[in-house]
Amino acid sequence: MRILFLGDIVGRSGRDAVMAALPGLRAQLALDLVVVNAENASHGFGLAPDMARALFEAGADVLTLGNHAWDRKELIGYIETQPRLIRPLNFPPGTPGQGCVLVELADGRRALVLQVMGRLFMEPNDDPFRSTAELLGKYRLGANVDAIVADFHGEATSEKMGYGHSFDGRVSLVVGTHTHVPTADTQILPGGTAYQTDAGMCGDYDSVIGMEKGVAAARFWRRVPGERLAPADGTATVSGIFVETGSNGLALTAHPLRLGGRLAQTVPVLG
Ligand SMILES: [Fe+2]
Ligand SMILES: [Fe+2]
């Protein structure tokens, strides 16, 4: 299965870049499954339902969220009607929406996509490790599911690596989101799980993690009431990871993707 995962879309520039690039990438990389983190798609904070619909239409199969899941309150009703939009699995019981979705491809193959949120330097949540272990008790790669993608939404690189190794061999891809900066550690772990600590954002990198740099940098110097962060509006880099899996569901190749905008470019080529 050929899988593309894109990191946090930030604001209009991120949305525009992803929606422009996705149809071409789907064809060029013969993608079977596209997963996109969209927690910052609406002006940097949350995801409005019409933007979610537009991203699905542009070629995203599954959208994930994170700590900004409910910044746009309208999403709370929408998520109950759209199973391909998921929020962290380890949000406490009773939270709207689901933390995973089983996607059936046109050819009948099935992929499980899940998201968890870290606990280091993040708001308190249930245990992401135990939540995942419990879910994976029901799904076995190569047996009742063809691929499993896990989005670990977290701040700390250590927690993400600990998670990746914990589920190495049981998941096709573990990829981090939330920091908005792509890490250069794309690899296949010894057990066969593709891994990258953070996918990076789809946004303007002439910014502070996607936000207009003037106000965002000044907030480290002083505190002025009423100053609001807004997304940077320069050309975005589409940032993520591309993975090909074999019949056992484990990764055969893993390659970072950085397309457009300011970052050094890299686009995988099919072998
Ligand atoms: Fe984010
Ligand atoms: Fe986040």
PDB file of C-alpha atoms and ligand atoms in Angstrom:
ATOM      1  CA  MET A   1       0.000   0.000   0.000  1.00  0.00           C
ATOM      2  CA  ARG A   2       1.306   3.455  -0.859  1.00  0.00           C
ATOM      3  CA  ILE A   3       0.625   5.919   1.951  1.00  0.00           C
ATOM      4  CA  LEU A   4       1.200   9.666   2.184  1.00  0.00           C
ATOM      5  CA  PHE A   5       0.954  11.405   5.542  1.00  0.00           C
ATOM      6  CA  LEU A   6       1.027  15.220   5.658  1.00  0.00           C
ATOM      7  CA  GLY A   7       1.670  17.218   8.842  1.00  0.00           C
ATOM      8  CA  ASP A   8      -0.381  20.025  10.369  1.00  0.00           C
ATOM      9  CA  ILE A   9      -1.959  22.311   7.770  1.00  0.00           C
ATOM     10  CA  VAL A  10      -1.584  25.899   9.016  1.00  0.00           C
ATOM     11  CA  GLY A  11      -3.990  28.522   7.693  1.00  0.00           C
ATOM     12  CA  ARG A  12      -4.880  29.473   4.178  1.00  0.00           C
ATOM     13  CA  SER A  13      -1.386  29.147   2.700  1.00  0.00           C
ATOM     14  CA  GLY A  14      -1.154  25.579   4.008  1.00  0.00           C
ATOM     15  CA  ARG A  15      -4.627  24.699   2.773  1.00  0.00           C
ATOM     16  CA  ASP A  16      -4.018  26.186  -0.657  1.00  0.00           C
ATOM     17  CA  ALA A  17      -0.718  24.329  -1.049  1.00  0.00           C
ATOM     18  CA  VAL A  18      -2.146  20.977   0.055  1.00  0.00           C
ATOM     19  CA  MET A  19      -5.251  21.279  -2.104  1.00  0.00           C
ATOM     20  CA  ALA A  20      -3.150  22.280  -5.126  1.00  0.00           C
ATOM     21  CA  ALA A  21      -0.601  19.483  -4.619  1.00  0.00           C
ATOM     22  CA  LEU A  22      -2.763  16.530  -3.578  1.00  0.00           C
ATOM     23  CA  PRO A  23      -4.375  15.558  -6.890  1.00  0.00           C
ATOM     24  CA  GLY A  24      -0.961  15.515  -8.613  1.00  0.00           C
ATOM     25  CA  LEU A  25       0.705  13.627  -5.756  1.00  0.00           C
ATOM     26  CA  ARG A  26      -2.080  11.048  -5.704  1.00  0.00           C
ATOM     27  CA  ALA A  27      -1.399  10.281  -9.359  1.00  0.00           C
ATOM     28  CA  GLN A  28       2.396  10.675  -9.359  1.00  0.00           C
ATOM     29  CA  LEU A  29       2.922   8.450  -6.304  1.00  0.00           C
ATOM     30  CA  ALA A  30      -0.021   6.118  -7.089  1.00  0.00           C
ATOM     31  CA  LEU A  31      -1.284   6.738  -3.574  1.00  0.00           C
ATOM     32  CA  ASP A  32      -3.718   4.342  -1.946  1.00  0.00           C
ATOM     33  CA  LEU A  33      -4.158   6.263   1.299  1.00  0.00           C
ATOM     34  CA  VAL A  34      -3.689   9.943   2.183  1.00  0.00           C
ATOM     35  CA  VAL A  35      -3.821  11.070   5.819  1.00  0.00           C
ATOM     36  CA  VAL A  36      -3.547  14.757   6.696  1.00  0.00           C
ATOM     37  CA  ASN A  37      -3.375  16.534  10.041  1.00  0.00           C
ATOM     38  CA  ALA A  38      -5.715  19.507   9.843  1.00  0.00           C
ATOM     39  CA  GLU A  39      -5.884  20.830  13.418  1.00  0.00           C
ATOM     40  CA  ASN A  40      -4.606  24.290  12.392  1.00  0.00           C
ATOM     41  CA  ALA A  41      -6.253  24.588   8.989  1.00  0.00           C
ATOM     42  CA  SER A  42      -8.744  27.310   9.926  1.00  0.00           C
ATOM     43  CA  HIS A  43      -6.729  30.479  10.505  1.00  0.00           C
ATOM     44  CA  GLY A  44      -4.225  28.491  12.575  1.00  0.00           C
ATOM     45  CA  PHE A  45      -6.773  27.318  15.130  1.00  0.00           C
ATOM     46  CA  GLY A  46      -9.022  24.325  14.573  1.00  0.00           C
ATOM     47  CA  LEU A  47     -10.842  23.104  11.504  1.00  0.00           C
ATOM     48  CA  ALA A  48     -14.135  24.425  10.119  1.00  0.00           C
ATOM     49  CA  PRO A  49     -16.450  21.771   8.613  1.00  0.00           C
ATOM     50  CA  ASP A  50     -16.434  23.360   5.134  1.00  0.00           C
ATOM     51  CA  MET A  51     -12.629  23.233   5.105  1.00  0.00           C
ATOM     52  CA  ALA A  52     -12.710  19.599   6.149  1.00  0.00           C
ATOM     53  CA  ARG A  53     -15.076  18.880   3.236  1.00  0.00           C
ATOM     54  CA  ALA A  54     -12.758  20.732   0.828  1.00  0.00           C
ATOM     55  CA  LEU A  55      -9.759  18.684   2.003  1.00  0.00           C
ATOM     56  CA  PHE A  56     -11.645  15.415   1.548  1.00  0.00           C
ATOM     57  CA  GLU A  57     -12.649  16.556  -1.927  1.00  0.00           C
ATOM     58  CA  ALA A  58      -9.034  17.428  -2.792  1.00  0.00           C
ATOM     59  CA  GLY A  59      -7.959  13.852  -2.037  1.00  0.00           C
ATOM     60  CA  ALA A  60      -7.478  13.394   1.703  1.00  0.00           C
ATOM     61  CA  ASP A  61      -8.886  10.040   2.881  1.00  0.00           C
ATOM     62  CA  VAL A  62      -8.548  10.695   6.612  1.00  0.00           C
ATOM     63  CA  LEU A  63      -8.092  13.935   8.582  1.00  0.00           C
ATOM     64  CA  THR A  64      -6.560  13.973  12.072  1.00  0.00           C
ATOM     65  CA  LEU A  65      -6.707  16.690  14.728  1.00  0.00           C
ATOM     66  CA  GLY A  66      -4.898  17.245  18.044  1.00  0.00           C
ATOM     67  CA  ASN A  67      -4.943  19.738  20.906  1.00  0.00           C
ATOM     68  CA  HIS A  68      -6.668  22.288  18.630  1.00  0.00           C
ATOM     69  CA  ALA A  69      -9.484  19.832  17.821  1.00  0.00           C
ATOM     70  CA  TRP A  70     -12.289  21.917  19.278  1.00  0.00           C
ATOM     71  CA  ASP A  71     -11.021  25.453  18.540  1.00  0.00           C
ATOM     72  CA  ARG A  72     -13.817  25.645  15.959  1.00  0.00           C
ATOM     73  CA  LYS A  73     -16.877  24.596  17.946  1.00  0.00           C
ATOM     74  CA  GLU A  74     -18.868  23.722  14.788  1.00  0.00           C
ATOM     75  CA  LEU A  75     -16.589  20.715  14.384  1.00  0.00           C
ATOM     76  CA  ILE A  76     -18.083  19.030  17.444  1.00  0.00           C
ATOM     77  CA  GLY A  77     -21.338  18.337  15.567  1.00  0.00           C
ATOM     78  CA  TYR A  78     -19.596  17.586  12.285  1.00  0.00           C
ATOM     79  CA  ILE A  79     -17.183  14.980  13.701  1.00  0.00           C
ATOM     80  CA  GLU A  80     -20.137  12.823  14.790  1.00  0.00           C
ATOM     81  CA  THR A  81     -21.275  12.654  11.141  1.00  0.00           C
ATOM     82  CA  GLN A  82     -17.866  12.120   9.516  1.00  0.00           C
ATOM     83  CA  PRO A  83     -15.990   8.992  10.677  1.00  0.00           C
ATOM     84  CA  ARG A  84     -12.929   9.819   8.511  1.00  0.00           C
ATOM     85  CA  LEU A  85     -12.240  12.829  10.715  1.00  0.00           C
ATOM     86  CA  ILE A  86     -10.600  11.582  13.914  1.00  0.00           C
ATOM     87  CA  ARG A  87      -9.403  13.172  17.167  1.00  0.00           C
ATOM     88  CA  PRO A  88      -6.931  11.709  19.685  1.00  0.00           C
ATOM     89  CA  LEU A  89      -7.897   8.207  20.872  1.00  0.00           C
ATOM     90  CA  ASN A  90      -6.805   9.002  24.430  1.00  0.00           C
ATOM     91  CA  PHE A  91      -9.176  11.914  24.956  1.00  0.00           C
ATOM     92  CA  PRO A  92     -11.218  10.927  28.009  1.00  0.00           C
ATOM     93  CA  PRO A  93     -14.337   8.742  27.533  1.00  0.00           C
ATOM     94  CA  GLY A  94     -17.405  10.786  26.590  1.00  0.00           C
ATOM     95  CA  THR A  95     -15.452  13.119  24.271  1.00  0.00           C
ATOM     96  CA  PRO A  96     -17.202  13.587  20.883  1.00  0.00           C
ATOM     97  CA  GLY A  97     -15.843  11.728  17.851  1.00  0.00           C
ATOM     98  CA  GLN A  98     -13.585   8.694  17.495  1.00  0.00           C
ATOM     99  CA  GLY A  99      -9.839   8.200  17.831  1.00  0.00           C
ATOM    100  CA  CYS A 100      -9.501   5.769  14.947  1.00  0.00           C
ATOM    101  CA  VAL A 101     -11.122   4.758  11.674  1.00  0.00           C
ATOM    102  CA  LEU A 102     -10.983   1.660   9.523  1.00  0.00           C
ATOM    103  CA  VAL A 103     -10.781   2.741   5.875  1.00  0.00           C
ATOM    104  CA  GLU A 104     -11.699   0.343   3.086  1.00  0.00           C
ATOM    105  CA  LEU A 105      -9.886   1.013  -0.192  1.00  0.00           C
ATOM    106  CA  ALA A 106     -11.555   0.600  -3.590  1.00  0.00           C
ATOM    107  CA  ASP A 107      -9.833  -2.795  -4.003  1.00  0.00           C
ATOM    108  CA  GLY A 108     -11.073  -4.058  -0.644  1.00  0.00           C
ATOM    109  CA  ARG A 109      -7.835  -3.656   1.327  1.00  0.00           C
ATOM    110  CA  ARG A 110      -8.309  -2.123   4.759  1.00  0.00           C
ATOM    111  CA  ALA A 111      -6.251   0.439   6.650  1.00  0.00           C
ATOM    112  CA  LEU A 112      -6.618   1.464  10.273  1.00  0.00           C
ATOM    113  CA  VAL A 113      -5.720   5.082  11.029  1.00  0.00           C
ATOM    114  CA  LEU A 114      -5.433   6.229  14.629  1.00  0.00           C
ATOM    115  CA  GLN A 115      -4.243   9.290  16.476  1.00  0.00           C
ATOM    116  CA  VAL A 116      -3.036   9.696  20.044  1.00  0.00           C
ATOM    117  CA  MET A 117      -1.822  12.735  21.928  1.00  0.00           C
ATOM    118  CA  GLY A 118       1.328  12.849  24.033  1.00  0.00           C
ATOM    119  CA  ARG A 119       1.429  13.764  27.702  1.00  0.00           C
ATOM    120  CA  LEU A 120       4.793  15.546  27.979  1.00  0.00           C
ATOM    121  CA  PHE A 121       4.311  19.355  27.905  1.00  0.00           C
ATOM    122  CA  MET A 122       0.695  18.793  26.806  1.00  0.00           C
ATOM    123  CA  GLU A 123      -2.715  19.020  28.453  1.00  0.00           C
ATOM    124  CA  PRO A 124      -3.494  15.953  30.586  1.00  0.00           C
ATOM    125  CA  ASN A 125      -5.106  13.022  28.773  1.00  0.00           C
ATOM    126  CA  ASP A 126      -5.452   9.282  29.177  1.00  0.00           C
ATOM    127  CA  ASP A 127      -2.384   7.117  28.502  1.00  0.00           C
ATOM    128  CA  PRO A 128      -1.562   7.122  24.751  1.00  0.00           C
ATOM    129  CA  PHE A 129       0.525   3.941  25.056  1.00  0.00           C
ATOM    130  CA  ARG A 130      -2.104   1.854  26.837  1.00  0.00           C
ATOM    131  CA  SER A 131      -4.894   3.284  24.629  1.00  0.00           C
ATOM    132  CA  THR A 132      -2.988   2.146  21.550  1.00  0.00           C
ATOM    133  CA  ALA A 133      -2.142  -1.281  22.995  1.00  0.00           C
ATOM    134  CA  GLU A 134      -5.816  -1.829  23.793  1.00  0.00           C
ATOM    135  CA  LEU A 135      -6.903  -0.870  20.261  1.00  0.00           C
ATOM    136  CA  LEU A 136      -4.199  -2.994  18.622  1.00  0.00           C
ATOM    137  CA  GLY A 137      -5.494  -5.979  20.542  1.00  0.00           C
ATOM    138  CA  LYS A 138      -8.264  -6.006  17.935  1.00  0.00           C
ATOM    139  CA  TYR A 139      -6.156  -5.412  14.818  1.00  0.00           C
ATOM    140  CA  ARG A 140      -3.290  -7.515  13.499  1.00  0.00           C
ATOM    141  CA  LEU A 141      -1.260  -6.395  10.464  1.00  0.00           C
ATOM    142  CA  GLY A 142      -1.455  -8.807   7.576  1.00  0.00           C
ATOM    143  CA  ALA A 143      -4.285 -10.727   9.288  1.00  0.00           C
ATOM    144  CA  ASN A 144      -7.423  -8.593   9.634  1.00  0.00           C
ATOM    145  CA  VAL A 145      -5.981  -5.274   8.423  1.00  0.00           C
ATOM    146  CA  ASP A 146      -3.523  -4.415   5.613  1.00  0.00           C
ATOM    147  CA  ALA A 147      -1.972  -1.251   7.057  1.00  0.00           C
ATOM    148  CA  ILE A 148      -1.996   0.691  10.328  1.00  0.00           C
ATOM    149  CA  VAL A 149      -1.035   4.380  10.505  1.00  0.00           C
ATOM    150  CA  ALA A 150      -0.530   6.044  13.898  1.00  0.00           C
ATOM    151  CA  ASP A 151      -0.313   9.843  14.256  1.00  0.00           C
ATOM    152  CA  PHE A 152       1.371  10.727  17.553  1.00  0.00           C
ATOM    153  CA  HIS A 153       0.466  14.330  18.324  1.00  0.00           C
ATOM    154  CA  GLY A 154       3.043  15.521  20.806  1.00  0.00           C
ATOM    155  CA  GLU A 155       5.707  17.993  21.823  1.00  0.00           C
ATOM    156  CA  ALA A 156       8.511  15.749  23.088  1.00  0.00           C
ATOM    157  CA  THR A 157      10.756  13.841  20.690  1.00  0.00           C
ATOM    158  CA  SER A 158      11.544  11.283  23.413  1.00  0.00           C
ATOM    159  CA  GLU A 159       7.898  10.356  23.947  1.00  0.00           C
ATOM    160  CA  LYS A 160       7.367   9.944  20.208  1.00  0.00           C
ATOM    161  CA  MET A 161      10.441   7.705  19.845  1.00  0.00           C
ATOM    162  CA  GLY A 162       9.369   5.651  22.848  1.00  0.00           C
ATOM    163  CA  TYR A 163       5.984   5.168  21.207  1.00  0.00           C
ATOM    164  CA  GLY A 164       7.508   4.242  17.843  1.00  0.00           C
ATOM    165  CA  HIS A 165       9.690   1.535  19.380  1.00  0.00           C
ATOM    166  CA  SER A 166       6.835   0.300  21.573  1.00  0.00           C
ATOM    167  CA  PHE A 167       4.735  -0.533  18.509  1.00  0.00           C
ATOM    168  CA  ASP A 168       7.535  -1.410  16.080  1.00  0.00           C
ATOM    169  CA  GLY A 169       6.439  -4.385  14.001  1.00  0.00           C
ATOM    170  CA  ARG A 170       2.745  -3.942  14.818  1.00  0.00           C
ATOM    171  CA  VAL A 171       2.082  -0.703  12.914  1.00  0.00           C
ATOM    172  CA  SER A 172       2.960   0.278   9.319  1.00  0.00           C
ATOM    173  CA  LEU A 173       3.805   3.906  10.133  1.00  0.00           C
ATOM    174  CA  VAL A 174       4.281   5.939  13.297  1.00  0.00           C
ATOM    175  CA  VAL A 175       4.587   9.631  12.516  1.00  0.00           C
ATOM    176  CA  GLY A 176       4.578  12.635  14.819  1.00  0.00           C
ATOM    177  CA  THR A 177       2.657  15.873  14.452  1.00  0.00           C
ATOM    178  CA  HIS A 178       2.209  19.072  16.523  1.00  0.00           C
ATOM    179  CA  THR A 179       5.704  20.635  16.564  1.00  0.00           C
ATOM    180  CA  HIS A 180       5.301  21.927  12.985  1.00  0.00           C
ATOM    181  CA  VAL A 181       8.989  21.259  12.249  1.00  0.00           C
ATOM    182  CA  PRO A 182       9.970  18.190  10.172  1.00  0.00           C
ATOM    183  CA  THR A 183      12.610  15.959  11.719  1.00  0.00           C
ATOM    184  CA  ALA A 184      15.386  14.350   9.642  1.00  0.00           C
ATOM    185  CA  ASP A 185      15.034  10.891  11.187  1.00  0.00           C
ATOM    186  CA  THR A 186      12.829   9.203   8.569  1.00  0.00           C
ATOM    187  CA  GLN A 187      13.601   5.488   8.841  1.00  0.00           C
ATOM    188  CA  ILE A 188      12.242   1.967   9.025  1.00  0.00           C
ATOM    189  CA  LEU A 189      12.637   0.710  12.596  1.00  0.00           C
ATOM    190  CA  PRO A 190      14.158  -2.794  13.091  1.00  0.00           C
ATOM    191  CA  GLY A 191      10.735  -4.458  13.359  1.00  0.00           C
ATOM    192  CA  GLY A 192       9.501  -2.929  10.087  1.00  0.00           C
ATOM    193  CA  THR A 193       7.552   0.161  11.188  1.00  0.00           C
ATOM    194  CA  ALA A 194       8.198   3.344   9.198  1.00  0.00           C
ATOM    195  CA  TYR A 195       8.944   6.216  11.541  1.00  0.00           C
ATOM    196  CA  GLN A 196       9.476   9.985  11.575  1.00  0.00           C
ATOM    197  CA  THR A 197       9.409  11.958  14.825  1.00  0.00           C
ATOM    198  CA  ASP A 198       7.545  14.872  13.233  1.00  0.00           C
ATOM    199  CA  ALA A 199       6.059  15.239   9.766  1.00  0.00           C
ATOM    200  CA  GLY A 200       6.464  19.032   9.866  1.00  0.00           C
ATOM    201  CA  MET A 201       3.698  21.439   8.941  1.00  0.00           C
ATOM    202  CA  CYS A 202       2.098  22.309   5.650  1.00  0.00           C
ATOM    203  CA  GLY A 203       2.538  26.049   6.034  1.00  0.00           C
ATOM    204  CA  ASP A 204       4.769  29.064   5.440  1.00  0.00           C
ATOM    205  CA  TYR A 205       8.162  28.383   7.043  1.00  0.00           C
ATOM    206  CA  ASP A 206       9.082  32.112   7.063  1.00  0.00           C
ATOM    207  CA  SER A 207       7.209  32.214  10.376  1.00  0.00           C
ATOM    208  CA  VAL A 208       7.232  30.936  13.948  1.00  0.00           C
ATOM    209  CA  ILE A 209       5.699  27.468  13.539  1.00  0.00           C
ATOM    210  CA  GLY A 210       3.359  28.826  10.871  1.00  0.00           C
ATOM    211  CA  MET A 211       2.367  32.038  12.635  1.00  0.00           C
ATOM    212  CA  GLU A 212       3.270  35.536  11.438  1.00  0.00           C
ATOM    213  CA  LYS A 213       6.812  35.983  12.768  1.00  0.00           C
ATOM    214  CA  GLY A 214       6.630  39.607  13.959  1.00  0.00           C
ATOM    215  CA  VAL A 215       3.967  39.141  16.628  1.00  0.00           C
ATOM    216  CA  ALA A 216       5.009  35.561  17.385  1.00  0.00           C
ATOM    217  CA  ALA A 217       8.649  36.509  18.062  1.00  0.00           C
ATOM    218  CA  ALA A 218       7.698  39.657  20.011  1.00  0.00           C
ATOM    219  CA  ARG A 219       5.700  37.525  22.454  1.00  0.00           C
ATOM    220  CA  PHE A 220       8.982  36.103  23.725  1.00  0.00           C
ATOM    221  CA  TRP A 221      10.160  39.658  24.584  1.00  0.00           C
ATOM    222  CA  ARG A 222       7.130  41.316  26.125  1.00  0.00           C
ATOM    223  CA  ARG A 223       3.413  40.946  26.827  1.00  0.00           C
ATOM    224  CA  VAL A 224       1.069  43.332  25.032  1.00  0.00           C
ATOM    225  CA  PRO A 225      -2.652  42.746  25.612  1.00  0.00           C
ATOM    226  CA  GLY A 226      -4.812  42.113  22.581  1.00  0.00           C
ATOM    227  CA  GLU A 227      -2.013  41.097  20.219  1.00  0.00           C
ATOM    228  CA  ARG A 228      -3.223  38.086  18.301  1.00  0.00           C
ATOM    229  CA  LEU A 229      -1.348  35.456  16.390  1.00  0.00           C
ATOM    230  CA  ALA A 230      -2.288  35.039  12.728  1.00  0.00           C
ATOM    231  CA  PRO A 231      -0.958  32.508  10.230  1.00  0.00           C
ATOM    232  CA  ALA A 232       1.908  33.597   7.988  1.00  0.00           C
ATOM    233  CA  ASP A 233       0.639  33.942   4.434  1.00  0.00           C
ATOM    234  CA  GLY A 234       3.711  33.230   2.275  1.00  0.00           C
ATOM    235  CA  THR A 235       3.927  30.187   0.043  1.00  0.00           C
ATOM    236  CA  ALA A 236       3.671  26.988   2.054  1.00  0.00           C
ATOM    237  CA  THR A 237       5.848  23.896   1.978  1.00  0.00           C
ATOM    238  CA  VAL A 238       3.796  20.708   1.827  1.00  0.00           C
ATOM    239  CA  SER A 239       5.559  18.496   4.368  1.00  0.00           C
ATOM    240  CA  GLY A 240       5.160  14.850   5.276  1.00  0.00           C
ATOM    241  CA  ILE A 241       6.266  11.261   4.755  1.00  0.00           C
ATOM    242  CA  PHE A 242       5.640   8.680   2.033  1.00  0.00           C
ATOM    243  CA  VAL A 243       5.625   4.984   2.841  1.00  0.00           C
ATOM    244  CA  GLU A 244       5.176   1.814   0.804  1.00  0.00           C
ATOM    245  CA  THR A 245       4.122  -1.307   2.657  1.00  0.00           C
ATOM    246  CA  GLY A 246       4.316  -4.962   1.672  1.00  0.00           C
ATOM    247  CA  SER A 247       1.764  -7.751   1.959  1.00  0.00           C
ATOM    248  CA  ASN A 248       2.552  -8.211   5.666  1.00  0.00           C
ATOM    249  CA  GLY A 249       1.667  -4.550   6.283  1.00  0.00           C
ATOM    250  CA  LEU A 250       5.186  -3.509   7.264  1.00  0.00           C
ATOM    251  CA  ALA A 251       7.182  -0.778   5.524  1.00  0.00           C
ATOM    252  CA  LEU A 252       9.317  -1.469   2.452  1.00  0.00           C
ATOM    253  CA  THR A 253      10.315   2.176   1.883  1.00  0.00           C
ATOM    254  CA  ALA A 254      10.002   5.423   3.813  1.00  0.00           C
ATOM    255  CA  HIS A 255      10.819   8.822   2.340  1.00  0.00           C
ATOM    256  CA  PRO A 256      10.244  12.387   3.542  1.00  0.00           C
ATOM    257  CA  LEU A 257       8.320  14.799   1.331  1.00  0.00           C
ATOM    258  CA  ARG A 258       8.883  18.554   1.238  1.00  0.00           C
ATOM    259  CA  LEU A 259       7.302  20.283  -1.722  1.00  0.00           C
ATOM    260  CA  GLY A 260       7.074  24.004  -2.556  1.00  0.00           C
ATOM    261  CA  GLY A 261       7.815  27.001  -0.386  1.00  0.00           C
ATOM    262  CA  ARG A 262      11.119  27.652   1.397  1.00  0.00           C
ATOM    263  CA  LEU A 263      12.338  24.304   2.726  1.00  0.00           C
ATOM    264  CA  ALA A 264      14.919  22.215   0.881  1.00  0.00           C
ATOM    265  CA  GLN A 265      12.871  20.125  -1.536  1.00  0.00           C
ATOM    266  CA  THR A 266      12.548  16.378  -1.567  1.00  0.00           C
ATOM    267  CA  VAL A 267       9.916  14.341  -3.368  1.00  0.00           C
ATOM    268  CA  PRO A 268       9.981  10.538  -3.401  1.00  0.00           C
ATOM    269  CA  VAL A 269      10.317   8.726  -6.724  1.00  0.00           C
ATOM    270  CA  LEU A 270       8.576   5.405  -7.221  1.00  0.00           C
ATOM    271  CA  GLY A 271      11.097   2.586  -7.590  1.00  0.00           C
TER     272      GLY A 271
HETATM  273 FE    FE B   1      -0.472  21.830  14.991  1.00  0.00          FE
HETATM  274 FE    FE B   2      -1.036  20.532  18.092  1.00  0.00          FE
END
